[in-house]
């Protein structure tokens, strides 16, 4: 069963390209190349190119500067103001975020960093500051805010069923090199482990079997019981709706739960790590 077509998703698939095409048209009418425009605004040429190609959302402050530079009388700023909320996120993640908001069940395996739903704000800043190419501070702040906003699904009145499995290295890595940042992230994770509907398990070092060697992934169940999967790569992510592929990942997740520490053992490990700080 394929994900249902939804008006907001169809709109989301074209809005970035529409705004980008408008910017490209206004730039050409002004007789400017991408490099000339980027030099005038003191932004990277790649930023202008990415926006025009619909790969990066145009932000409000840059839209206002572009309107002034191109003489477009607020057209771009208005377009950004009425852009769908989902486009706070990178375009390749937007459809996943849309489904995640509605999901009645969320299962996540992560072997590199804490899942976005568990990240503290300082930890999220550290994650985005490791992006290549480097993000500017405004974009980092916007992405962090959007990530923290996603975490509302952990605190719903009717709890979503949420399961996390983390490789032990995630808990021990000092991302950002700040001991207090690390301690705060561990304390936050330990507190989340006690939330209604949330279970956290750790895949410990030294296990003779490990089903998650191929990398992280997420499984979602929608309110109408469609099962989806999401897998990230170095250059983006893929929403998977093919039920044969989703079934493979669901079976992997089921095996990971048997290989990992139990939720209670995981809480004990987190308490022990916090006691060592």
PDB file of N, CA and C in Angstrom, residues 96 100 103-120 123 147-148 150-156 159-168 170-171 185-186 188-204 210 212 216-220 230 252-267 269-270:
ATOM      1  N   UNK A  96       9.100  12.993   5.290  1.00  0.00           N
ATOM      2  CA  UNK A  96       9.231  12.182   6.499  1.00  0.00           C
ATOM      3  C   UNK A  96       8.690  12.928   7.713  1.00  0.00           C
ATOM      4  N   UNK A 100       5.843  11.841  10.292  1.00  0.00           N
ATOM      5  CA  UNK A 100       6.230  11.683  11.695  1.00  0.00           C
ATOM      6  C   UNK A 100       5.266  12.420  12.619  1.00  0.00           C
ATOM      7  N   UNK A 103       2.250  10.169  13.082  1.00  0.00           N
ATOM      8  CA  UNK A 103       2.461   8.745  13.359  1.00  0.00           C
ATOM      9  C   UNK A 103       1.903   8.341  14.724  1.00  0.00           C
ATOM     10  N   UNK A 104       1.367   7.118  14.770  1.00  0.00           N
ATOM     11  CA  UNK A 104       0.929   6.563  16.054  1.00  0.00           C
ATOM     12  C   UNK A 104       2.003   5.656  16.653  1.00  0.00           C
ATOM     13  N   UNK A 105       3.022   5.313  15.857  1.00  0.00           N
ATOM     14  CA  UNK A 105       4.148   4.523  16.350  1.00  0.00           C
ATOM     15  C   UNK A 105       5.406   4.959  15.618  1.00  0.00           C
ATOM     16  N   UNK A 106       6.514   5.015  16.364  1.00  0.00           N
ATOM     17  CA  UNK A 106       7.787   5.512  15.835  1.00  0.00           C
ATOM     18  C   UNK A 106       8.894   4.646  16.430  1.00  0.00           C
ATOM     19  N   UNK A 107       9.666   3.991  15.552  1.00  0.00           N
ATOM     20  CA  UNK A 107      10.752   3.119  15.997  1.00  0.00           C
ATOM     21  C   UNK A 107      12.040   3.587  15.328  1.00  0.00           C
ATOM     22  N   UNK A 108      13.085   3.815  16.120  1.00  0.00           N
ATOM     23  CA  UNK A 108      14.302   4.422  15.582  1.00  0.00           C
ATOM     24  C   UNK A 108      15.546   3.676  16.056  1.00  0.00           C
ATOM     25  N   UNK A 109      16.417   3.321  15.101  1.00  0.00           N
ATOM     26  CA  UNK A 109      17.733   2.765  15.449  1.00  0.00           C
ATOM     27  C   UNK A 109      18.793   3.767  15.008  1.00  0.00           C
ATOM     28  N   UNK A 110      19.739   4.080  15.897  1.00  0.00           N
ATOM     29  CA  UNK A 110      20.769   5.069  15.598  1.00  0.00           C
ATOM     30  C   UNK A 110      22.117   4.576  16.108  1.00  0.00           C
ATOM     31  N   UNK A 111      23.147   4.690  15.270  1.00  0.00           N
ATOM     32  CA  UNK A 111      24.470   4.227  15.682  1.00  0.00           C
ATOM     33  C   UNK A 111      25.545   5.303  15.622  1.00  0.00           C
ATOM     34  N   UNK A 112      25.161   6.564  15.288  1.00  0.00           N
ATOM     35  CA  UNK A 112      26.150   7.630  15.187  1.00  0.00           C
ATOM     36  C   UNK A 112      25.902   8.770  16.180  1.00  0.00           C
ATOM     37  N   UNK A 113      24.678   9.234  16.259  1.00  0.00           N
ATOM     38  CA  UNK A 113      24.326  10.348  17.148  1.00  0.00           C
ATOM     39  C   UNK A 113      23.019  10.024  17.842  1.00  0.00           C
ATOM     40  N   UNK A 114      22.692  10.773  18.890  1.00  0.00           N
ATOM     41  CA  UNK A 114      21.378  10.630  19.508  1.00  0.00           C
ATOM     42  C   UNK A 114      20.311  10.998  18.473  1.00  0.00           C
ATOM     43  N   UNK A 115      19.205  10.265  18.436  1.00  0.00           N
ATOM     44  CA  UNK A 115      18.126  10.618  17.501  1.00  0.00           C
ATOM     45  C   UNK A 115      17.656  12.050  17.741  1.00  0.00           C
ATOM     46  N   UNK A 116      17.182  12.694  16.669  1.00  0.00           N
ATOM     47  CA  UNK A 116      16.731  14.077  16.797  1.00  0.00           C
ATOM     48  C   UNK A 116      15.678  14.262  17.871  1.00  0.00           C
ATOM     49  N   UNK A 117      14.811  13.277  18.063  1.00  0.00           N
ATOM     50  CA  UNK A 117      13.753  13.390  19.061  1.00  0.00           C
ATOM     51  C   UNK A 117      14.286  13.365  20.489  1.00  0.00           C
ATOM     52  N   UNK A 118      15.532  12.944  20.680  1.00  0.00           N
ATOM     53  CA  UNK A 118      16.117  12.889  22.024  1.00  0.00           C
ATOM     54  C   UNK A 118      17.164  13.978  22.256  1.00  0.00           C
ATOM     55  N   UNK A 119      17.489  14.756  21.243  1.00  0.00           N
ATOM     56  CA  UNK A 119      18.597  15.702  21.375  1.00  0.00           C
ATOM     57  C   UNK A 119      18.228  16.928  22.202  1.00  0.00           C
ATOM     58  N   UNK A 120      19.151  17.343  23.063  1.00  0.00           N
ATOM     59  CA  UNK A 120      19.025  18.634  23.727  1.00  0.00           C
ATOM     60  C   UNK A 120      19.387  19.720  22.726  1.00  0.00           C
ATOM     61  N   UNK A 123      23.195  19.941  22.146  1.00  0.00           N
ATOM     62  CA  UNK A 123      23.662  18.795  21.364  1.00  0.00           C
ATOM     63  C   UNK A 123      23.282  18.976  19.897  1.00  0.00           C
ATOM     64  N   UNK A 147      14.080  21.118  14.953  1.00  0.00           N
ATOM     65  CA  UNK A 147      14.321  19.800  15.557  1.00  0.00           C
ATOM     66  C   UNK A 147      13.699  19.706  16.937  1.00  0.00           C
ATOM     67  N   UNK A 148      13.860  20.752  17.740  1.00  0.00           N
ATOM     68  CA  UNK A 148      13.282  20.742  19.088  1.00  0.00           C
ATOM     69  C   UNK A 148      11.760  20.717  19.012  1.00  0.00           C
ATOM     70  N   UNK A 150       9.973  19.231  16.813  1.00  0.00           N
ATOM     71  CA  UNK A 150       9.542  17.866  16.500  1.00  0.00           C
ATOM     72  C   UNK A 150       9.327  17.035  17.766  1.00  0.00           C
ATOM     73  N   UNK A 151      10.036  17.358  18.826  1.00  0.00           N
ATOM     74  CA  UNK A 151      10.015  16.526  20.031  1.00  0.00           C
ATOM     75  C   UNK A 151       8.685  16.581  20.775  1.00  0.00           C
ATOM     76  N   UNK A 152       7.774  17.428  20.317  1.00  0.00           N
ATOM     77  CA  UNK A 152       6.462  17.510  20.961  1.00  0.00           C
ATOM     78  C   UNK A 152       5.721  16.181  20.889  1.00  0.00           C
ATOM     79  N   UNK A 153       6.071  15.316  19.931  1.00  0.00           N
ATOM     80  CA  UNK A 153       5.366  14.037  19.840  1.00  0.00           C
ATOM     81  C   UNK A 153       5.656  13.139  21.041  1.00  0.00           C
ATOM     82  N   UNK A 154       6.720  13.436  21.787  1.00  0.00           N
ATOM     83  CA  UNK A 154       7.036  12.645  22.984  1.00  0.00           C
ATOM     84  C   UNK A 154       6.185  13.058  24.176  1.00  0.00           C
ATOM     85  N   UNK A 155       5.458  14.160  24.050  1.00  0.00           N
ATOM     86  CA  UNK A 155       4.749  14.721  25.202  1.00  0.00           C
ATOM     87  C   UNK A 155       3.250  14.901  24.940  1.00  0.00           C
ATOM     88  N   UNK A 156       2.716  14.131  24.021  1.00  0.00           N
ATOM     89  CA  UNK A 156       1.287  14.236  23.730  1.00  0.00           C
ATOM     90  C   UNK A 156       0.443  13.694  24.871  1.00  0.00           C
ATOM     91  N   UNK A 159      -0.180   9.366  24.470  1.00  0.00           N
ATOM     92  CA  UNK A 159       1.213   9.107  24.079  1.00  0.00           C
ATOM     93  C   UNK A 159       1.344   8.302  22.795  1.00  0.00           C
ATOM     94  N   UNK A 160       2.281   8.740  21.960  1.00  0.00           N
ATOM     95  CA  UNK A 160       2.687   7.963  20.795  1.00  0.00           C
ATOM     96  C   UNK A 160       3.575   6.821  21.272  1.00  0.00           C
ATOM     97  N   UNK A 161       3.476   5.659  20.645  1.00  0.00           N
ATOM     98  CA  UNK A 161       4.393   4.563  20.952  1.00  0.00           C
ATOM     99  C   UNK A 161       5.726   4.865  20.280  1.00  0.00           C
ATOM    100  N   UNK A 162       6.758   5.068  21.092  1.00  0.00           N
ATOM    101  CA  UNK A 162       8.072   5.452  20.562  1.00  0.00           C
ATOM    102  C   UNK A 162       9.131   4.536  21.153  1.00  0.00           C
ATOM    103  N   UNK A 163       9.951   3.967  20.282  1.00  0.00           N
ATOM    104  CA  UNK A 163      11.033   3.084  20.708  1.00  0.00           C
ATOM    105  C   UNK A 163      12.339   3.562  20.090  1.00  0.00           C
ATOM    106  N   UNK A 164      13.387   3.637  20.898  1.00  0.00           N
ATOM    107  CA  UNK A 164      14.714   3.997  20.421  1.00  0.00           C
ATOM    108  C   UNK A 164      15.688   2.877  20.760  1.00  0.00           C
ATOM    109  N   UNK A 165      16.533   2.526  19.811  1.00  0.00           N
ATOM    110  CA  UNK A 165      17.672   1.644  20.078  1.00  0.00           C
ATOM    111  C   UNK A 165      18.928   2.409  19.678  1.00  0.00           C
ATOM    112  N   UNK A 166      19.855   2.557  20.609  1.00  0.00           N
ATOM    113  CA  UNK A 166      21.073   3.328  20.379  1.00  0.00           C
ATOM    114  C   UNK A 166      22.296   2.433  20.555  1.00  0.00           C
ATOM    115  N   UNK A 167      23.238   2.530  19.651  1.00  0.00           N
ATOM    116  CA  UNK A 167      24.509   1.833  19.846  1.00  0.00           C
ATOM    117  C   UNK A 167      25.247   2.513  20.998  1.00  0.00           C
ATOM    118  N   UNK A 168      25.926   1.736  21.817  1.00  0.00           N
ATOM    119  CA  UNK A 168      26.560   2.271  23.033  1.00  0.00           C
ATOM    120  C   UNK A 168      27.523   3.409  22.729  1.00  0.00           C
ATOM    121  N   UNK A 170      27.137   5.874  20.886  1.00  0.00           N
ATOM    122  CA  UNK A 170      26.415   7.147  20.895  1.00  0.00           C
ATOM    123  C   UNK A 170      26.428   7.761  22.291  1.00  0.00           C
ATOM    124  N   UNK A 171      26.269   6.927  23.313  1.00  0.00           N
ATOM    125  CA  UNK A 171      26.233   7.407  24.688  1.00  0.00           C
ATOM    126  C   UNK A 171      27.588   7.891  25.172  1.00  0.00           C
ATOM    127  N   UNK A 185      23.079  15.858  27.923  1.00  0.00           N
ATOM    128  CA  UNK A 185      22.429  14.969  26.966  1.00  0.00           C
ATOM    129  C   UNK A 185      22.095  13.626  27.603  1.00  0.00           C
ATOM    130  N   UNK A 186      22.999  13.095  28.424  1.00  0.00           N
ATOM    131  CA  UNK A 186      22.735  11.828  29.110  1.00  0.00           C
ATOM    132  C   UNK A 186      21.584  11.976  30.109  1.00  0.00           C
ATOM    133  N   UNK A 188      19.144  14.121  29.989  1.00  0.00           N
ATOM    134  CA  UNK A 188      17.900  14.283  29.226  1.00  0.00           C
ATOM    135  C   UNK A 188      17.418  12.932  28.701  1.00  0.00           C
ATOM    136  N   UNK A 189      18.334  12.130  28.198  1.00  0.00           N
ATOM    137  CA  UNK A 189      17.973  10.816  27.681  1.00  0.00           C
ATOM    138  C   UNK A 189      17.404   9.939  28.792  1.00  0.00           C
ATOM    139  N   UNK A 190      18.032  10.006  29.959  1.00  0.00           N
ATOM    140  CA  UNK A 190      17.542   9.219  31.098  1.00  0.00           C
ATOM    141  C   UNK A 190      16.133   9.663  31.497  1.00  0.00           C
ATOM    142  N   UNK A 191      15.865  10.960  31.441  1.00  0.00           N
ATOM    143  CA  UNK A 191      14.527  11.458  31.776  1.00  0.00           C
ATOM    144  C   UNK A 191      13.513  11.006  30.727  1.00  0.00           C
ATOM    145  N   UNK A 192      13.898  11.013  29.457  1.00  0.00           N
ATOM    146  CA  UNK A 192      12.992  10.577  28.390  1.00  0.00           C
ATOM    147  C   UNK A 192      12.649   9.100  28.519  1.00  0.00           C
ATOM    148  N   UNK A 193      13.569   8.324  29.090  1.00  0.00           N
ATOM    149  CA  UNK A 193      13.320   6.889  29.249  1.00  0.00           C
ATOM    150  C   UNK A 193      12.151   6.607  30.178  1.00  0.00           C
ATOM    151  N   UNK A 194      11.754   7.586  30.982  1.00  0.00           N
ATOM    152  CA  UNK A 194      10.626   7.420  31.897  1.00  0.00           C
ATOM    153  C   UNK A 194       9.330   8.032  31.371  1.00  0.00           C
ATOM    154  N   UNK A 195       9.354   8.581  30.161  1.00  0.00           N
ATOM    155  CA  UNK A 195       8.139   9.177  29.605  1.00  0.00           C
ATOM    156  C   UNK A 195       7.139   8.097  29.216  1.00  0.00           C
ATOM    157  N   UNK A 196       5.839   8.365  29.358  1.00  0.00           N
ATOM    158  CA  UNK A 196       4.823   7.396  28.924  1.00  0.00           C
ATOM    159  C   UNK A 196       4.956   7.084  27.442  1.00  0.00           C
ATOM    160  N   UNK A 197       4.923   5.814  27.103  1.00  0.00           N
ATOM    161  CA  UNK A 197       4.978   5.395  25.710  1.00  0.00           C
ATOM    162  C   UNK A 197       6.365   5.299  25.125  1.00  0.00           C
ATOM    163  N   UNK A 198       7.395   5.738  25.865  1.00  0.00           N
ATOM    164  CA  UNK A 198       8.759   5.771  25.338  1.00  0.00           C
ATOM    165  C   UNK A 198       9.587   4.634  25.941  1.00  0.00           C
ATOM    166  N   UNK A 199      10.280   3.890  25.092  1.00  0.00           N
ATOM    167  CA  UNK A 199      11.264   2.914  25.565  1.00  0.00           C
ATOM    168  C   UNK A 199      12.589   3.203  24.879  1.00  0.00           C
ATOM    169  N   UNK A 200      13.662   3.069  25.638  1.00  0.00           N
ATOM    170  CA  UNK A 200      15.015   3.273  25.120  1.00  0.00           C
ATOM    171  C   UNK A 200      15.836   2.036  25.448  1.00  0.00           C
ATOM    172  N   UNK A 201      16.513   1.516  24.433  1.00  0.00           N
ATOM    173  CA  UNK A 201      17.395   0.375  24.623  1.00  0.00           C
ATOM    174  C   UNK A 201      18.762   0.687  24.027  1.00  0.00           C
ATOM    175  N   UNK A 202      19.786   0.132  24.637  1.00  0.00           N
ATOM    176  CA  UNK A 202      21.149   0.319  24.152  1.00  0.00           C
ATOM    177  C   UNK A 202      21.680  -0.993  23.607  1.00  0.00           C
ATOM    178  N   UNK A 203      22.261  -0.929  22.412  1.00  0.00           N
ATOM    179  CA  UNK A 203      23.005  -2.059  21.864  1.00  0.00           C
ATOM    180  C   UNK A 203      24.423  -1.955  22.419  1.00  0.00           C
ATOM    181  N   UNK A 204      24.810  -2.814  23.351  1.00  0.00           N
ATOM    182  CA  UNK A 204      26.095  -2.641  24.032  1.00  0.00           C
ATOM    183  C   UNK A 204      27.273  -3.129  23.194  1.00  0.00           C
ATOM    184  N   UNK A 210      24.933  -8.451  15.658  1.00  0.00           N
ATOM    185  CA  UNK A 210      24.491  -7.055  15.586  1.00  0.00           C
ATOM    186  C   UNK A 210      23.783  -6.860  14.250  1.00  0.00           C
ATOM    187  N   UNK A 212      22.162  -4.326  13.152  1.00  0.00           N
ATOM    188  CA  UNK A 212      22.101  -2.962  12.638  1.00  0.00           C
ATOM    189  C   UNK A 212      23.359  -2.466  11.973  1.00  0.00           C
ATOM    190  N   UNK A 216      21.621   3.399  10.399  1.00  0.00           N
ATOM    191  CA  UNK A 216      20.396   3.802  11.105  1.00  0.00           C
ATOM    192  C   UNK A 216      19.176   3.818  10.202  1.00  0.00           C
ATOM    193  N   UNK A 217      18.001   3.705  10.829  1.00  0.00           N
ATOM    194  CA  UNK A 217      16.739   3.800  10.097  1.00  0.00           C
ATOM    195  C   UNK A 217      15.613   4.051  11.077  1.00  0.00           C
ATOM    196  N   UNK A 218      14.468   4.469  10.533  1.00  0.00           N
ATOM    197  CA  UNK A 218      13.272   4.761  11.329  1.00  0.00           C
ATOM    198  C   UNK A 218      12.093   4.031  10.698  1.00  0.00           C
ATOM    199  N   UNK A 219      11.213   3.511  11.540  1.00  0.00           N
ATOM    200  CA  UNK A 219       9.959   2.917  11.091  1.00  0.00           C
ATOM    201  C   UNK A 219       8.806   3.743  11.640  1.00  0.00           C
ATOM    202  N   UNK A 220       7.795   3.985  10.825  1.00  0.00           N
ATOM    203  CA  UNK A 220       6.619   4.738  11.248  1.00  0.00           C
ATOM    204  C   UNK A 220       5.352   3.958  10.924  1.00  0.00           C
ATOM    205  N   UNK A 230      12.268   5.047   6.895  1.00  0.00           N
ATOM    206  CA  UNK A 230      13.079   6.184   6.481  1.00  0.00           C
ATOM    207  C   UNK A 230      14.534   5.854   6.761  1.00  0.00           C
ATOM    208  N   UNK A 252      14.477  -6.440  10.943  1.00  0.00           N
ATOM    209  CA  UNK A 252      15.763  -6.048  11.522  1.00  0.00           C
ATOM    210  C   UNK A 252      15.557  -5.406  12.891  1.00  0.00           C
ATOM    211  N   UNK A 253      14.557  -4.525  12.963  1.00  0.00           N
ATOM    212  CA  UNK A 253      14.317  -3.835  14.228  1.00  0.00           C
ATOM    213  C   UNK A 253      13.890  -4.820  15.319  1.00  0.00           C
ATOM    214  N   UNK A 254      13.055  -5.771  14.947  1.00  0.00           N
ATOM    215  CA  UNK A 254      12.624  -6.774  15.914  1.00  0.00           C
ATOM    216  C   UNK A 254      13.823  -7.559  16.450  1.00  0.00           C
ATOM    217  N   UNK A 255      14.767  -7.893  15.572  1.00  0.00           N
ATOM    218  CA  UNK A 255      15.952  -8.617  16.008  1.00  0.00           C
ATOM    219  C   UNK A 255      16.845  -7.735  16.885  1.00  0.00           C
ATOM    220  N   UNK A 256      16.970  -6.447  16.508  1.00  0.00           N
ATOM    221  CA  UNK A 256      17.774  -5.527  17.319  1.00  0.00           C
ATOM    222  C   UNK A 256      17.245  -5.433  18.751  1.00  0.00           C
ATOM    223  N   UNK A 257      15.935  -5.473  18.909  1.00  0.00           N
ATOM    224  CA  UNK A 257      15.352  -5.374  20.256  1.00  0.00           C
ATOM    225  C   UNK A 257      15.730  -6.583  21.108  1.00  0.00           C
ATOM    226  N   UNK A 258      15.916  -7.730  20.464  1.00  0.00           N
ATOM    227  CA  UNK A 258      16.322  -8.914  21.236  1.00  0.00           C
ATOM    228  C   UNK A 258      17.815  -8.889  21.548  1.00  0.00           C
ATOM    229  N   UNK A 259      18.601  -8.227  20.707  1.00  0.00           N
ATOM    230  CA  UNK A 259      20.052  -8.174  20.902  1.00  0.00           C
ATOM    231  C   UNK A 259      20.461  -7.092  21.900  1.00  0.00           C
ATOM    232  N   UNK A 260      19.656  -6.046  22.014  1.00  0.00           N
ATOM    233  CA  UNK A 260      19.996  -4.902  22.860  1.00  0.00           C
ATOM    234  C   UNK A 260      19.678  -5.179  24.331  1.00  0.00           C
ATOM    235  N   UNK A 261      20.196  -4.313  25.191  1.00  0.00           N
ATOM    236  CA  UNK A 261      19.816  -4.348  26.600  1.00  0.00           C
ATOM    237  C   UNK A 261      18.324  -4.083  26.731  1.00  0.00           C
ATOM    238  N   UNK A 262      17.700  -4.596  27.764  1.00  0.00           N
ATOM    239  CA  UNK A 262      16.293  -4.291  28.009  1.00  0.00           C
ATOM    240  C   UNK A 262      16.159  -2.832  28.423  1.00  0.00           C
ATOM    241  N   UNK A 263      14.957  -2.282  28.373  1.00  0.00           N
ATOM    242  CA  UNK A 263      14.783  -0.898  28.833  1.00  0.00           C
ATOM    243  C   UNK A 263      15.270  -0.677  30.263  1.00  0.00           C
ATOM    244  N   UNK A 264      15.031  -1.621  31.167  1.00  0.00           N
ATOM    245  CA  UNK A 264      15.481  -1.448  32.545  1.00  0.00           C
ATOM    246  C   UNK A 264      16.996  -1.527  32.643  1.00  0.00           C
ATOM    247  N   UNK A 265      17.607  -2.434  31.888  1.00  0.00           N
ATOM    248  CA  UNK A 265      19.074  -2.508  31.870  1.00  0.00           C
ATOM    249  C   UNK A 265      19.670  -1.232  31.287  1.00  0.00           C
ATOM    250  N   UNK A 266      18.989  -0.665  30.302  1.00  0.00           N
ATOM    251  CA  UNK A 266      19.457   0.583  29.702  1.00  0.00           C
ATOM    252  C   UNK A 266      19.398   1.724  30.708  1.00  0.00           C
ATOM    253  N   UNK A 267      18.320   1.803  31.482  1.00  0.00           N
ATOM    254  CA  UNK A 267      18.245   2.835  32.519  1.00  0.00           C
ATOM    255  C   UNK A 267      19.381   2.676  33.519  1.00  0.00           C
ATOM    256  N   UNK A 269      22.322   1.386  32.905  1.00  0.00           N
ATOM    257  CA  UNK A 269      23.553   1.832  32.243  1.00  0.00           C
ATOM    258  C   UNK A 269      23.641   3.350  32.233  1.00  0.00           C
ATOM    259  N   UNK A 270      22.542   4.027  31.916  1.00  0.00           N
ATOM    260  CA  UNK A 270      22.550   5.486  31.923  1.00  0.00           C
ATOM    261  C   UNK A 270      22.840   6.023  33.316  1.00  0.00           C
TER     262      UNK A 270
END
